[in-house]
Amino acid sequence: MDILIDILLALLSVYLAFRCMLAPKLSKAVFVFFAFGLTLALAWIRLGAVDVAIAEAAIASGFMGVLLLDSLRDFSLTFSKNHNVIEVKPNNSVEVKNRSELFPKIGLGIGLLLFLLISLEAVWNIPEGGGLTALAGSKISESGVEHPVTAVLLNYRAYDTWLEIGVILMGLLAIFAAGGIKQYRKAGITPSQDPILRQAILIFIPVLFLFGAFLLYFGKMGPGGAFQAAVMWGAIGILLHLGGWPVFTEIPRRLRLLMLTAGLGFFLFLGLIFMTTGGALFEYPPAYAGLLILMIETFGAVSIAAALTAIFAFLTK
Amino acid sequence: MINFPTSSFPALLVALPIFLAILSLIFRINRRAIIGLWGSFLIGILALVSFIEVIQKGTVIHILGGWEPPLGILLRMDPLSAVFIGLTATIGVFISLYTWWYFRAREASKGRFPLFWPLWFFLWAGLNGLFLSNDLFNLYVTIEIITICAVGLAVLSGEKNALKSGLRYLLAAIAGSMAYLFGVALIYGSTGTLDLEHLSEVLKPGKTTNFALIIITLGLMIKKAAFPFHFWLPPAHSAALAPVSALLSALVVKGAFYMMLRLWTEVFEVSLTFAAGQLIGIAGAAAVLWGSWQALLQTNFKLLVAHSSVAQMGYLLMMFPLLIIAPGISSDSANWLSPAWTAGIFQVISHAFAKSSLFLSAGIIIMALGHDRIESLRDLVAWMPMTAMAIGIAGVSLIGLPPSGGFMAKWMLLKGVFLSGQWWWAPAILLGSLLTAGYVFMLLRLAFAPSREINHFRSVPKSLQICALILALGSFLIVIPAENLIQFLEGSESFGSGIQSIVKGGRYGNE
């Protein structure tokens, strides 16, 4: 039974990937992309990585989908102004192309197929071994948490996680850089003022907040943690913006920046504090490790949520 | 490995730039530049102190979180990384100084690019982190930081051209990252460790290892714009702001080179074959010839300099075939290893100085002329003697005329090539130098030629010109401590491999 589900998932994800790539319309591609992301999330669950599945479903499918839908709207707005551009190319254009364009494509196709086969063989040859799972498990009592993934992310390899939280902030800065200097211009068109939508958003927000907080705290003993919680909290910011409350752009600049940098900054601050007392960077005393990790995760989640909201607010202005 | 003395400097070298990045984000735009300037000095001083620490104590390590590898991550600062960190700090301080004046001079007409300083500090942290890293996955994280910051900086001007080439840069770099990450996953899957030193002990030759080596090398080749993957570099580097172009060309591409050097000499020794080295060498030689030829054809100064970067990076690749000993030759008789890696290190250093100086000069010229078409350089010597001198000196170092750092690099490379009997690299090296001389003298000829118009140059602050000139002079000054630098690197005790093992013949050529 299990193997049937696995095969179905594998076929479905490849099929959806092709559909997404070959979709004649952008809107269709975006919707297939949603489905593709959810299939991947299911595949992660089948592989036993629930943490990754939550992140995949929330970020790769949810957040990316929202951004894609938004840019789709921008495209249609741009193209409807000069309506000649929107024409979809006829599907039979493949046959019209001459042979000189076909050969490189065939070559590329064969090359990619070879690459796939070789990589499959390389993956096949990997010996069965747990990696560092056993070692990570044996030291778990000193790490302050009960879930090995959280222990790896926030204690054993805290340095990597710290840098990754930084990467999100850097990505945000890079998006701002690409958008020029016109940061946070006040929105020209206010989004829908539909009272039902606004009411529904107000109902959802506490639920999302609680669920995010639960994921954050649950990360101590099971799948969950800062990144997953951050997506829930980021969704609050995005929903508020959609409902016509652009809270993130309204709050004072200092507070906004503080929210964005709190995760990275607090993580570094704690690390440096224990370094000045003679330890190494990110070395926590085992007795307090659990509490400190929870604090770091909370600040991290706030920062990531703020970054996701900021990306949305910046791109949809 | 734990026997090495512990030091907190490696951790600080990453922590300080990130702290400064956060600080500069929180402050408003006027203060940001001040933080940027003084922060750069602070990092420079820290790098100097760490360098002295490594001279005194030898290799130092920092065990992050107190978790020893393979569970945790360890930062190690050996002489090689100390040299790279010192180079980054030296170039970085001068580029920061230049940027400070550059933005002030532009203030009136155009924006002041509020995001430059935070992105530059993050980039600096990423570079330092990369040079200190001793862990395959951590290397991935640091090179991601470098890529994202570099792309962000490259599109900073917000112009259409920059955005277009920046997007291409991003896509190429991400393809490189994914290839590298796939290789890391294969290695971790088959060995269960990510620590470079453990890997060098437990890695067994086999199909998976070979494939991982190929795909990791492929990813890094894309990242550093080695020959068939160089397409993204010239547009991206030439469309960026002048200080950013200097950073990208002088430092960012060196990150991927450093990774490749580390991984080839310390981890993948078991999988390396003579043919693999030759293949990398051919890519290098092709890059030298193609890049120099393209540079000769350019009519824009910045594009010329950017194409020249492709060529100069090619010289770096040509050191790899020399490091792998052909089957049947005992490693004791391999007396060309020392010249070969000396050539590599000096090429890195002299190229970083010369190329940053050239890009900064390009910024000065754009500021003075409003564009960078080469034919407008006429009479440069009369009106901007310092910039003309900087271009001349940096160009001479690129060609490899004595007594520049570039000469040292190319001479040592030739020496290595002839000692090893791999004479077939020599024509590419010489022809590359000849083509380089072609485009450098083309620039100089115009600079000395009289102009038809009377002073068409707008005035540019002297301080900008001084920065560019000092960097150009730097590419000559580095030959003075050359002897000490080589001793420092060769005498170093690293993790049983690295340069020390290269010089002793290492474990190469066992197959």
PDB file of N, CA and C in Angstrom, chain B residues 77-147:
ATOM      1  N   MET B  77      41.567  29.183  11.242  1.00  0.00           N
ATOM      2  CA  MET B  77      42.232  30.264  10.553  1.00  0.00           C
ATOM      3  C   MET B  77      43.683  29.847  10.410  1.00  0.00           C
ATOM      4  N   ASP B  78      44.012  29.320   9.257  1.00  0.00           N
ATOM      5  CA  ASP B  78      45.396  28.945   9.009  1.00  0.00           C
ATOM      6  C   ASP B  78      46.021  30.027   8.136  1.00  0.00           C
ATOM      7  N   PRO B  79      47.328  29.968   7.896  1.00  0.00           N
ATOM      8  CA  PRO B  79      47.957  31.049   7.134  1.00  0.00           C
ATOM      9  C   PRO B  79      47.255  31.355   5.811  1.00  0.00           C
ATOM     10  N   LEU B  80      46.778  30.317   5.104  1.00  0.00           N
ATOM     11  CA  LEU B  80      46.131  30.589   3.817  1.00  0.00           C
ATOM     12  C   LEU B  80      44.881  31.446   4.002  1.00  0.00           C
ATOM     13  N   SER B  81      44.032  31.062   4.987  1.00  0.00           N
ATOM     14  CA  SER B  81      42.829  31.882   5.174  1.00  0.00           C
ATOM     15  C   SER B  81      43.204  33.245   5.724  1.00  0.00           C
ATOM     16  N   ALA B  82      44.266  33.307   6.545  1.00  0.00           N
ATOM     17  CA  ALA B  82      44.688  34.607   7.069  1.00  0.00           C
ATOM     18  C   ALA B  82      45.080  35.528   5.933  1.00  0.00           C
ATOM     19  N   VAL B  83      45.781  34.989   4.924  1.00  0.00           N
ATOM     20  CA  VAL B  83      46.191  35.809   3.781  1.00  0.00           C
ATOM     21  C   VAL B  83      44.958  36.305   3.023  1.00  0.00           C
ATOM     22  N   PHE B  84      43.981  35.411   2.807  1.00  0.00           N
ATOM     23  CA  PHE B  84      42.779  35.832   2.078  1.00  0.00           C
ATOM     24  C   PHE B  84      41.988  36.869   2.872  1.00  0.00           C
ATOM     25  N   ILE B  85      41.897  36.667   4.195  1.00  0.00           N
ATOM     26  CA  ILE B  85      41.145  37.626   5.009  1.00  0.00           C
ATOM     27  C   ILE B  85      41.858  38.970   5.023  1.00  0.00           C
ATOM     28  N   GLY B  86      43.193  38.923   5.110  1.00  0.00           N
ATOM     29  CA  GLY B  86      43.967  40.162   5.080  1.00  0.00           C
ATOM     30  C   GLY B  86      43.784  40.883   3.754  1.00  0.00           C
ATOM     31  N   LEU B  87      43.793  40.129   2.668  1.00  0.00           N
ATOM     32  CA  LEU B  87      43.604  40.725   1.337  1.00  0.00           C
ATOM     33  C   LEU B  87      42.231  41.395   1.248  1.00  0.00           C
ATOM     34  N   THR B  88      41.181  40.654   1.707  1.00  0.00           N
ATOM     35  CA  THR B  88      39.830  41.216   1.682  1.00  0.00           C
ATOM     36  C   THR B  88      39.773  42.509   2.479  1.00  0.00           C
ATOM     37  N   ALA B  89      40.418  42.497   3.656  1.00  0.00           N
ATOM     38  CA  ALA B  89      40.356  43.684   4.507  1.00  0.00           C
ATOM     39  C   ALA B  89      41.081  44.854   3.859  1.00  0.00           C
ATOM     40  N   THR B  90      42.265  44.595   3.270  1.00  0.00           N
ATOM     41  CA  THR B  90      43.025  45.688   2.658  1.00  0.00           C
ATOM     42  C   THR B  90      42.238  46.318   1.517  1.00  0.00           C
ATOM     43  N   ILE B  91      41.780  45.463   0.593  1.00  0.00           N
ATOM     44  CA  ILE B  91      41.033  45.984  -0.552  1.00  0.00           C
ATOM     45  C   ILE B  91      39.744  46.622  -0.058  1.00  0.00           C
ATOM     46  N   GLY B  92      39.094  45.946   0.903  1.00  0.00           N
ATOM     47  CA  GLY B  92      37.810  46.425   1.394  1.00  0.00           C
ATOM     48  C   GLY B  92      37.893  47.809   1.995  1.00  0.00           C
ATOM     49  N   VAL B  93      38.936  48.077   2.788  1.00  0.00           N
ATOM     50  CA  VAL B  93      39.064  49.392   3.422  1.00  0.00           C
ATOM     51  C   VAL B  93      39.206  50.470   2.356  1.00  0.00           C
ATOM     52  N   PHE B  94      40.028  50.200   1.339  1.00  0.00           N
ATOM     53  CA  PHE B  94      40.222  51.219   0.308  1.00  0.00           C
ATOM     54  C   PHE B  94      38.943  51.431  -0.500  1.00  0.00           C
ATOM     55  N   ILE B  95      38.225  50.343  -0.790  1.00  0.00           N
ATOM     56  CA  ILE B  95      36.979  50.509  -1.546  1.00  0.00           C
ATOM     57  C   ILE B  95      35.960  51.268  -0.709  1.00  0.00           C
ATOM     58  N   SER B  96      35.932  51.006   0.618  1.00  0.00           N
ATOM     59  CA  SER B  96      35.017  51.754   1.480  1.00  0.00           C
ATOM     60  C   SER B  96      35.341  53.236   1.449  1.00  0.00           C
ATOM     61  N   LEU B  97      36.633  53.559   1.542  1.00  0.00           N
ATOM     62  CA  LEU B  97      37.063  54.956   1.487  1.00  0.00           C
ATOM     63  C   LEU B  97      36.600  55.600   0.184  1.00  0.00           C
ATOM     64  N   TYR B  98      36.845  54.885  -0.897  1.00  0.00           N
ATOM     65  CA  TYR B  98      36.471  55.387  -2.217  1.00  0.00           C
ATOM     66  C   TYR B  98      34.970  55.621  -2.279  1.00  0.00           C
ATOM     67  N   THR B  99      34.192  54.610  -1.767  1.00  0.00           N
ATOM     68  CA  THR B  99      32.734  54.712  -1.830  1.00  0.00           C
ATOM     69  C   THR B  99      32.245  55.934  -1.071  1.00  0.00           C
ATOM     70  N   TRP B 100      32.844  56.172   0.084  1.00  0.00           N
ATOM     71  CA  TRP B 100      32.487  57.329   0.909  1.00  0.00           C
ATOM     72  C   TRP B 100      32.580  58.612   0.084  1.00  0.00           C
ATOM     73  N   TRP B 101      33.698  58.800  -0.605  1.00  0.00           N
ATOM     74  CA  TRP B 101      33.861  60.008  -1.424  1.00  0.00           C
ATOM     75  C   TRP B 101      32.978  59.954  -2.669  1.00  0.00           C
ATOM     76  N   TYR B 102      32.845  58.769  -3.215  1.00  0.00           N
ATOM     77  CA  TYR B 102      32.092  58.576  -4.455  1.00  0.00           C
ATOM     78  C   TYR B 102      30.633  58.989  -4.257  1.00  0.00           C
ATOM     79  N   PHE B 103      30.012  58.488  -3.174  1.00  0.00           N
ATOM     80  CA  PHE B 103      28.616  58.838  -2.930  1.00  0.00           C
ATOM     81  C   PHE B 103      28.473  60.314  -2.609  1.00  0.00           C
ATOM     82  N   ARG B 104      29.472  60.875  -1.919  1.00  0.00           N
ATOM     83  CA  ARG B 104      29.392  62.301  -1.606  1.00  0.00           C
ATOM     84  C   ARG B 104      29.454  63.124  -2.891  1.00  0.00           C
ATOM     85  N   ALA B 105      30.301  62.702  -3.832  1.00  0.00           N
ATOM     86  CA  ALA B 105      30.438  63.457  -5.068  1.00  0.00           C
ATOM     87  C   ALA B 105      29.180  63.354  -5.921  1.00  0.00           C
ATOM     88  N   ARG B 106      28.481  62.214  -5.807  1.00  0.00           N
ATOM     89  CA  ARG B 106      27.291  62.016  -6.639  1.00  0.00           C
ATOM     90  C   ARG B 106      26.045  62.594  -6.004  1.00  0.00           C
ATOM     91  N   GLU B 107      26.154  62.898  -4.721  1.00  0.00           N
ATOM     92  CA  GLU B 107      24.992  63.246  -3.910  1.00  0.00           C
ATOM     93  C   GLU B 107      24.000  64.158  -4.620  1.00  0.00           C
ATOM     94  N   ALA B 108      24.526  65.200  -5.239  1.00  0.00           N
ATOM     95  CA  ALA B 108      23.640  66.222  -5.782  1.00  0.00           C
ATOM     96  C   ALA B 108      22.670  65.649  -6.809  1.00  0.00           C
ATOM     97  N   SER B 109      23.206  64.904  -7.761  1.00  0.00           N
ATOM     98  CA  SER B 109      22.359  64.516  -8.879  1.00  0.00           C
ATOM     99  C   SER B 109      21.582  63.235  -8.611  1.00  0.00           C
ATOM    100  N   LYS B 110      22.268  62.217  -8.125  1.00  0.00           N
ATOM    101  CA  LYS B 110      21.611  60.915  -8.019  1.00  0.00           C
ATOM    102  C   LYS B 110      21.490  60.466  -6.567  1.00  0.00           C
ATOM    103  N   GLY B 111      20.891  59.326  -6.371  1.00  0.00           N
ATOM    104  CA  GLY B 111      20.673  58.822  -5.027  1.00  0.00           C
ATOM    105  C   GLY B 111      21.971  58.416  -4.358  1.00  0.00           C
ATOM    106  N   ARG B 112      21.859  58.149  -3.062  1.00  0.00           N
ATOM    107  CA  ARG B 112      23.071  57.779  -2.332  1.00  0.00           C
ATOM    108  C   ARG B 112      23.083  56.307  -1.968  1.00  0.00           C
ATOM    109  N   PHE B 113      22.161  55.571  -2.508  1.00  0.00           N
ATOM    110  CA  PHE B 113      22.176  54.114  -2.368  1.00  0.00           C
ATOM    111  C   PHE B 113      22.247  53.661  -0.909  1.00  0.00           C
ATOM    112  N   PRO B 114      21.155  53.847  -0.167  1.00  0.00           N
ATOM    113  CA  PRO B 114      21.144  53.530   1.257  1.00  0.00           C
ATOM    114  C   PRO B 114      21.490  52.082   1.556  1.00  0.00           C
ATOM    115  N   LEU B 115      21.286  51.193   0.591  1.00  0.00           N
ATOM    116  CA  LEU B 115      21.494  49.781   0.902  1.00  0.00           C
ATOM    117  C   LEU B 115      22.924  49.341   0.684  1.00  0.00           C
ATOM    118  N   PHE B 116      23.780  50.226   0.181  1.00  0.00           N
ATOM    119  CA  PHE B 116      25.140  49.783  -0.099  1.00  0.00           C
ATOM    120  C   PHE B 116      25.830  49.285   1.152  1.00  0.00           C
ATOM    121  N   TRP B 117      25.805  50.080   2.213  1.00  0.00           N
ATOM    122  CA  TRP B 117      26.622  49.721   3.385  1.00  0.00           C
ATOM    123  C   TRP B 117      26.179  48.434   4.050  1.00  0.00           C
ATOM    124  N   PRO B 118      24.851  48.253   4.373  1.00  0.00           N
ATOM    125  CA  PRO B 118      24.493  46.967   4.966  1.00  0.00           C
ATOM    126  C   PRO B 118      24.847  45.772   4.067  1.00  0.00           C
ATOM    127  N   LEU B 119      24.589  45.908   2.768  1.00  0.00           N
ATOM    128  CA  LEU B 119      24.892  44.769   1.885  1.00  0.00           C
ATOM    129  C   LEU B 119      26.389  44.503   1.836  1.00  0.00           C
ATOM    130  N   TRP B 120      27.182  45.551   1.838  1.00  0.00           N
ATOM    131  CA  TRP B 120      28.637  45.376   1.788  1.00  0.00           C
ATOM    132  C   TRP B 120      29.139  44.703   3.060  1.00  0.00           C
ATOM    133  N   PHE B 121      28.588  45.093   4.207  1.00  0.00           N
ATOM    134  CA  PHE B 121      29.035  44.441   5.453  1.00  0.00           C
ATOM    135  C   PHE B 121      28.619  42.974   5.487  1.00  0.00           C
ATOM    136  N   PHE B 122      27.404  42.693   5.013  1.00  0.00           N
ATOM    137  CA  PHE B 122      26.989  41.288   4.961  1.00  0.00           C
ATOM    138  C   PHE B 122      27.910  40.501   4.019  1.00  0.00           C
ATOM    139  N   LEU B 123      28.239  41.134   2.901  1.00  0.00           N
ATOM    140  CA  LEU B 123      29.133  40.470   1.949  1.00  0.00           C
ATOM    141  C   LEU B 123      30.488  40.195   2.596  1.00  0.00           C
ATOM    142  N   TRP B 124      30.967  41.179   3.345  1.00  0.00           N
ATOM    143  CA  TRP B 124      32.266  41.034   4.020  1.00  0.00           C
ATOM    144  C   TRP B 124      32.208  39.868   5.014  1.00  0.00           C
ATOM    145  N   ALA B 125      31.097  39.808   5.779  1.00  0.00           N
ATOM    146  CA  ALA B 125      30.929  38.704   6.720  1.00  0.00           C
ATOM    147  C   ALA B 125      30.935  37.366   5.987  1.00  0.00           C
ATOM    148  N   GLY B 126      30.257  37.332   4.852  1.00  0.00           N
ATOM    149  CA  GLY B 126      30.210  36.098   4.080  1.00  0.00           C
ATOM    150  C   GLY B 126      31.588  35.685   3.599  1.00  0.00           C
ATOM    151  N   LEU B 127      32.358  36.660   3.115  1.00  0.00           N
ATOM    152  CA  LEU B 127      33.708  36.342   2.624  1.00  0.00           C
ATOM    153  C   LEU B 127      34.576  35.827   3.764  1.00  0.00           C
ATOM    154  N   ASN B 128      34.562  36.551   4.900  1.00  0.00           N
ATOM    155  CA  ASN B 128      35.355  36.089   6.041  1.00  0.00           C
ATOM    156  C   ASN B 128      34.915  34.696   6.473  1.00  0.00           C
ATOM    157  N   GLY B 129      33.590  34.501   6.515  1.00  0.00           N
ATOM    158  CA  GLY B 129      33.071  33.202   6.919  1.00  0.00           C
ATOM    159  C   GLY B 129      33.529  32.097   5.975  1.00  0.00           C
ATOM    160  N   LEU B 130      33.539  32.405   4.686  1.00  0.00           N
ATOM    161  CA  LEU B 130      33.975  31.412   3.697  1.00  0.00           C
ATOM    162  C   LEU B 130      35.438  31.041   3.914  1.00  0.00           C
ATOM    163  N   PHE B 131      36.283  32.058   4.134  1.00  0.00           N
ATOM    164  CA  PHE B 131      37.707  31.778   4.283  1.00  0.00           C
ATOM    165  C   PHE B 131      37.996  31.001   5.567  1.00  0.00           C
ATOM    166  N   LEU B 132      37.119  31.152   6.576  1.00  0.00           N
ATOM    167  CA  LEU B 132      37.358  30.488   7.861  1.00  0.00           C
ATOM    168  C   LEU B 132      36.706  29.123   7.934  1.00  0.00           C
ATOM    169  N   SER B 133      35.821  28.829   6.986  1.00  0.00           N
ATOM    170  CA  SER B 133      34.967  27.660   7.138  1.00  0.00           C
ATOM    171  C   SER B 133      35.750  26.359   6.975  1.00  0.00           C
ATOM    172  N   ASN B 134      35.292  25.367   7.703  1.00  0.00           N
ATOM    173  CA  ASN B 134      35.933  24.058   7.608  1.00  0.00           C
ATOM    174  C   ASN B 134      34.868  22.979   7.500  1.00  0.00           C
ATOM    175  N   ASP B 135      33.769  23.336   6.838  1.00  0.00           N
ATOM    176  CA  ASP B 135      32.607  22.467   6.856  1.00  0.00           C
ATOM    177  C   ASP B 135      31.889  22.633   5.529  1.00  0.00           C
ATOM    178  N   LEU B 136      31.576  21.510   4.885  1.00  0.00           N
ATOM    179  CA  LEU B 136      31.008  21.574   3.531  1.00  0.00           C
ATOM    180  C   LEU B 136      29.703  22.358   3.485  1.00  0.00           C
ATOM    181  N   PHE B 137      28.819  22.107   4.484  1.00  0.00           N
ATOM    182  CA  PHE B 137      27.536  22.796   4.416  1.00  0.00           C
ATOM    183  C   PHE B 137      27.689  24.258   4.784  1.00  0.00           C
ATOM    184  N   ASN B 138      28.562  24.530   5.758  1.00  0.00           N
ATOM    185  CA  ASN B 138      28.782  25.926   6.107  1.00  0.00           C
ATOM    186  C   ASN B 138      29.360  26.710   4.933  1.00  0.00           C
ATOM    187  N   LEU B 139      30.198  26.055   4.154  1.00  0.00           N
ATOM    188  CA  LEU B 139      30.714  26.695   2.945  1.00  0.00           C
ATOM    189  C   LEU B 139      29.566  27.085   2.022  1.00  0.00           C
ATOM    190  N   TYR B 140      28.570  26.186   1.930  1.00  0.00           N
ATOM    191  CA  TYR B 140      27.408  26.483   1.090  1.00  0.00           C
ATOM    192  C   TYR B 140      26.677  27.722   1.600  1.00  0.00           C
ATOM    193  N   VAL B 141      26.485  27.775   2.938  1.00  0.00           N
ATOM    194  CA  VAL B 141      25.763  28.924   3.502  1.00  0.00           C
ATOM    195  C   VAL B 141      26.535  30.213   3.215  1.00  0.00           C
ATOM    196  N   THR B 142      27.846  30.183   3.415  1.00  0.00           N
ATOM    197  CA  THR B 142      28.608  31.413   3.210  1.00  0.00           C
ATOM    198  C   THR B 142      28.583  31.833   1.742  1.00  0.00           C
ATOM    199  N   ILE B 143      28.663  30.876   0.837  1.00  0.00           N
ATOM    200  CA  ILE B 143      28.685  31.281  -0.572  1.00  0.00           C
ATOM    201  C   ILE B 143      27.301  31.754  -1.008  1.00  0.00           C
ATOM    202  N   GLU B 144      26.243  31.280  -0.339  1.00  0.00           N
ATOM    203  CA  GLU B 144      24.910  31.819  -0.598  1.00  0.00           C
ATOM    204  C   GLU B 144      24.839  33.269  -0.167  1.00  0.00           C
ATOM    205  N   ILE B 145      25.386  33.547   1.032  1.00  0.00           N
ATOM    206  CA  ILE B 145      25.405  34.933   1.523  1.00  0.00           C
ATOM    207  C   ILE B 145      26.124  35.815   0.514  1.00  0.00           C
ATOM    208  N   ILE B 146      27.284  35.338   0.062  1.00  0.00           N
ATOM    209  CA  ILE B 146      28.077  36.124  -0.876  1.00  0.00           C
ATOM    210  C   ILE B 146      27.279  36.377  -2.148  1.00  0.00           C
ATOM    211  N   THR B 147      26.627  35.318  -2.659  1.00  0.00           N
ATOM    212  CA  THR B 147      25.880  35.469  -3.906  1.00  0.00           C
ATOM    213  C   THR B 147      24.755  36.479  -3.760  1.00  0.00           C
TER     214      THR B 147
END
